[in-house]
PDB file of C-alpha atoms in Angstrom:
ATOM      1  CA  UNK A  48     -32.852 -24.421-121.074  1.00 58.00           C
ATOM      2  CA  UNK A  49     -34.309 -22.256-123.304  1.00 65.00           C
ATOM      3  CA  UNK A  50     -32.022 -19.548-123.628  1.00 64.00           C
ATOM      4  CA  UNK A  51     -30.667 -18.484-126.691  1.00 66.00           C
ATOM      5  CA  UNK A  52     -34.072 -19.747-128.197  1.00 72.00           C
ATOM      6  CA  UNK A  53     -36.306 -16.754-127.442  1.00 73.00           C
ATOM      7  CA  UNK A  54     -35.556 -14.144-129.393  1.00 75.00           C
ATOM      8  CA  UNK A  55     -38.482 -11.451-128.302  1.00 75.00           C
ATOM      9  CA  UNK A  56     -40.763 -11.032-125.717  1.00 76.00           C
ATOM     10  CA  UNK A  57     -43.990  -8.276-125.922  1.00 73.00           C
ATOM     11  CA  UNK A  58     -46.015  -8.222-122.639  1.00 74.00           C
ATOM     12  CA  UNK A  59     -49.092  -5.388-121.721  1.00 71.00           C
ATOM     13  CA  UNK A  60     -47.719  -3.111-118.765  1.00 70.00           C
ATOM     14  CA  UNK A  61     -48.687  -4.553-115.230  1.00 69.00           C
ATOM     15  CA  UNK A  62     -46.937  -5.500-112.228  1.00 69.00           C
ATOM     16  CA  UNK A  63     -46.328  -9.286-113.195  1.00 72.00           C
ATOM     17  CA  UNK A  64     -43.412  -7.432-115.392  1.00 75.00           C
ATOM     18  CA  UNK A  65     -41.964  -5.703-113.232  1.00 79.00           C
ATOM     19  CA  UNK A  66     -38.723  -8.055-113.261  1.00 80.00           C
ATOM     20  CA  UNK A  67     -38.522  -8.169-116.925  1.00 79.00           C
ATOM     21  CA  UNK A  68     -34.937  -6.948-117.304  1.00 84.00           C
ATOM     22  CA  UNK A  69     -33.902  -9.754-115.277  1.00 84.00           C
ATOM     23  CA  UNK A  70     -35.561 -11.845-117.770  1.00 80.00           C
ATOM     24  CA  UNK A  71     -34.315 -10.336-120.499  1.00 83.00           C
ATOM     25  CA  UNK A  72     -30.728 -10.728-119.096  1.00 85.00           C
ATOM     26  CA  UNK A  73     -31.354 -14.616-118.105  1.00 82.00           C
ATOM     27  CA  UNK A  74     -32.931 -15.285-121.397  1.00 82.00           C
ATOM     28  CA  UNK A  75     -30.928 -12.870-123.720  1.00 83.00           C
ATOM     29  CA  UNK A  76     -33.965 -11.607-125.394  1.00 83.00           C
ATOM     30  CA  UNK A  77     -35.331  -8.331-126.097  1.00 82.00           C
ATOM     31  CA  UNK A  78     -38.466  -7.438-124.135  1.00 81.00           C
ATOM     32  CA  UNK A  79     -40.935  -5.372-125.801  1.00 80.00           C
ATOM     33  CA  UNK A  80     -44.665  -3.565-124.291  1.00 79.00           C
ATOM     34  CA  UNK A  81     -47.917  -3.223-125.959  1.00 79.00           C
ATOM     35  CA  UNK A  82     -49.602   0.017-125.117  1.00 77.00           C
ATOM     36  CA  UNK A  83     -52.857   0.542-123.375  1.00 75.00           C
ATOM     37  CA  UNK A  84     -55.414  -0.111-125.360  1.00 74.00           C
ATOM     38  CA  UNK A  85     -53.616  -1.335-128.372  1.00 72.00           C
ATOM     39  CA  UNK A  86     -54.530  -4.788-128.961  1.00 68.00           C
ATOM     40  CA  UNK A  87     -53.035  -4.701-132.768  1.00 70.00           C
ATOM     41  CA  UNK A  88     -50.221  -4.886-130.901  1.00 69.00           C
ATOM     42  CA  UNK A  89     -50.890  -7.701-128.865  1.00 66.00           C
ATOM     43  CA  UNK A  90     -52.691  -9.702-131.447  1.00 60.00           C
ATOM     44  CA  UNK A  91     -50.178 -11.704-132.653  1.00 61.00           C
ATOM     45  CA  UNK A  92     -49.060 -12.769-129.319  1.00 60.00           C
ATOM     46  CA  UNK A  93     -52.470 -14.103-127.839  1.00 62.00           C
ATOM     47  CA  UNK A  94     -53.283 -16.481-130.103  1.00 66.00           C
ATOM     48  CA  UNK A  95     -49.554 -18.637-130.659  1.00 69.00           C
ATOM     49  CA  UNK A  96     -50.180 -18.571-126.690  1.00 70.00           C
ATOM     50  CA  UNK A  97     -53.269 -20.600-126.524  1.00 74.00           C
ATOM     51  CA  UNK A  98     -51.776 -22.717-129.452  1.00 74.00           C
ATOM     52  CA  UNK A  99     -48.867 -23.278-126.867  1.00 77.00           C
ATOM     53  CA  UNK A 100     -50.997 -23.853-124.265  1.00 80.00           C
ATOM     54  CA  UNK A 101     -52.491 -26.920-126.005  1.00 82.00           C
ATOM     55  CA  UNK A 102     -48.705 -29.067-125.463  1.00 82.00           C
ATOM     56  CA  UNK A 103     -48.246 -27.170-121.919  1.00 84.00           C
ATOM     57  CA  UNK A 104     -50.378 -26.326-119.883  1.00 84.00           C
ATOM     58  CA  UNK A 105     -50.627 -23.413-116.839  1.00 83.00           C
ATOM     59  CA  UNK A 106     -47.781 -24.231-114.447  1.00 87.00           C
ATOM     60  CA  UNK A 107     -45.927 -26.624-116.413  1.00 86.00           C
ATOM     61  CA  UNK A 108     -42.370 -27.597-115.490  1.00 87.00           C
ATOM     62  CA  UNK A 109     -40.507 -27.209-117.944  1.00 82.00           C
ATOM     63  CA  UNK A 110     -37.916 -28.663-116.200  1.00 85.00           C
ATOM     64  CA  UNK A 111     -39.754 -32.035-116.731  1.00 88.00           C
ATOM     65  CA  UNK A 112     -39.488 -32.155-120.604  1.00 86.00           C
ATOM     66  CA  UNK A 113     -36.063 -32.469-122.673  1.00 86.00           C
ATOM     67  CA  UNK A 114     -34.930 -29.733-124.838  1.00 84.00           C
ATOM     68  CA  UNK A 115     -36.165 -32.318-127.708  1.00 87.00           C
ATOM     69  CA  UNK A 116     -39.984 -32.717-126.575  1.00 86.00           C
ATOM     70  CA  UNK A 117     -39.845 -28.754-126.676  1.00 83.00           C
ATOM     71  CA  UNK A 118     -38.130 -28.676-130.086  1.00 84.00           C
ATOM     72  CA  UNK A 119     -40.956 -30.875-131.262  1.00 86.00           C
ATOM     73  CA  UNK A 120     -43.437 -28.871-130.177  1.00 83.00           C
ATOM     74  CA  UNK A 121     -41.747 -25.505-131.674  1.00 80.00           C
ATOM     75  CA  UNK A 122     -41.528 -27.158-135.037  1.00 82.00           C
ATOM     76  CA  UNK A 123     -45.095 -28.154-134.924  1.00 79.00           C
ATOM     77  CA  UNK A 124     -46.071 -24.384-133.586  1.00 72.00           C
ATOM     78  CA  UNK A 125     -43.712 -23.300-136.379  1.00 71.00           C
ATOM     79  CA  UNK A 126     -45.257 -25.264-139.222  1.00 72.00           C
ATOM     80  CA  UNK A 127     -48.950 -24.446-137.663  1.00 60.00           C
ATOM     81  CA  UNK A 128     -48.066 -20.661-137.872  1.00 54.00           C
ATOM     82  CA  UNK A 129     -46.632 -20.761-141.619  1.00 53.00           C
ATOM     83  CA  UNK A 130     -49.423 -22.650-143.107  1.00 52.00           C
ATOM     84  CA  UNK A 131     -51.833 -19.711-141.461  1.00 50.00           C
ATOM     85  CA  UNK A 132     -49.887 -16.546-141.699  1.00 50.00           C
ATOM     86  CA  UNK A 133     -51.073 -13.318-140.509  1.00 48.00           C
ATOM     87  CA  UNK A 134     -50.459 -10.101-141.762  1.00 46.00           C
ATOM     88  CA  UNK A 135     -49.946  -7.372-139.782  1.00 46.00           C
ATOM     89  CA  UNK A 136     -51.564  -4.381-139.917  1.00 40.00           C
ATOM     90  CA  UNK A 137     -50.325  -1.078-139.248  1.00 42.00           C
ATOM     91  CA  UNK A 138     -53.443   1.711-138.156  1.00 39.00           C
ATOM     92  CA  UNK A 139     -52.282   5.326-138.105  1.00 39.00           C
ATOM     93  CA  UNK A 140     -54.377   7.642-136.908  1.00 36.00           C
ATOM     94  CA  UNK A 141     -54.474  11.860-137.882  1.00 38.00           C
ATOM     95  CA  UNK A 142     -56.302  14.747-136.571  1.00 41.00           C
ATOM     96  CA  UNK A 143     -57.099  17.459-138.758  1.00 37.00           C
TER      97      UNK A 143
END
């Protein structure tokens, strides 16, 4: 199971969501939301998902793999992201 293990969460608004505090109870994470038309804040979410994507695929169950083949895989996604960090930017905006 993979709770305990996710720390955060950021999704864009939309109706898939709409149960997120139940799966930020079952998981024991903190859910966060991008805003509309933001994608600095979404940035550093979409890619590490199509990395992710490349050990499990769409509709994968989960259920199928032991909490070692997805440590493996978060170690590798770990190692992957440290060795090509990303900055984030902050953009602040002021009308005068």
């Amino acid at each position: 199971m993979i709770k305990n293990k996710v720390k955060t969460i950021t999704f864009y608004k939309g109706l898939k969501f709409a149960e997120h505090k139940l799966l930020s109870k079952n998981l024991e994470s903190e859910i966060f939301f991008a805003h509309l038309y933001s994608p600095l804040e979404r940035g550093m979410n979409e890619n590490p998902n199509g990395l992710i994507r490349y050990y499990f695929h769409k509709h994968t169950d989960f259920n199928e793999f032991s909490e070692s083949d997805i440590t493996l895989v978060a170690n590798r996604f770990n190692k992957h992201t440290k060795k090509h960090k990303v900055t984030k930017h902050r953009v602040s905006y002021s009308r005068e």
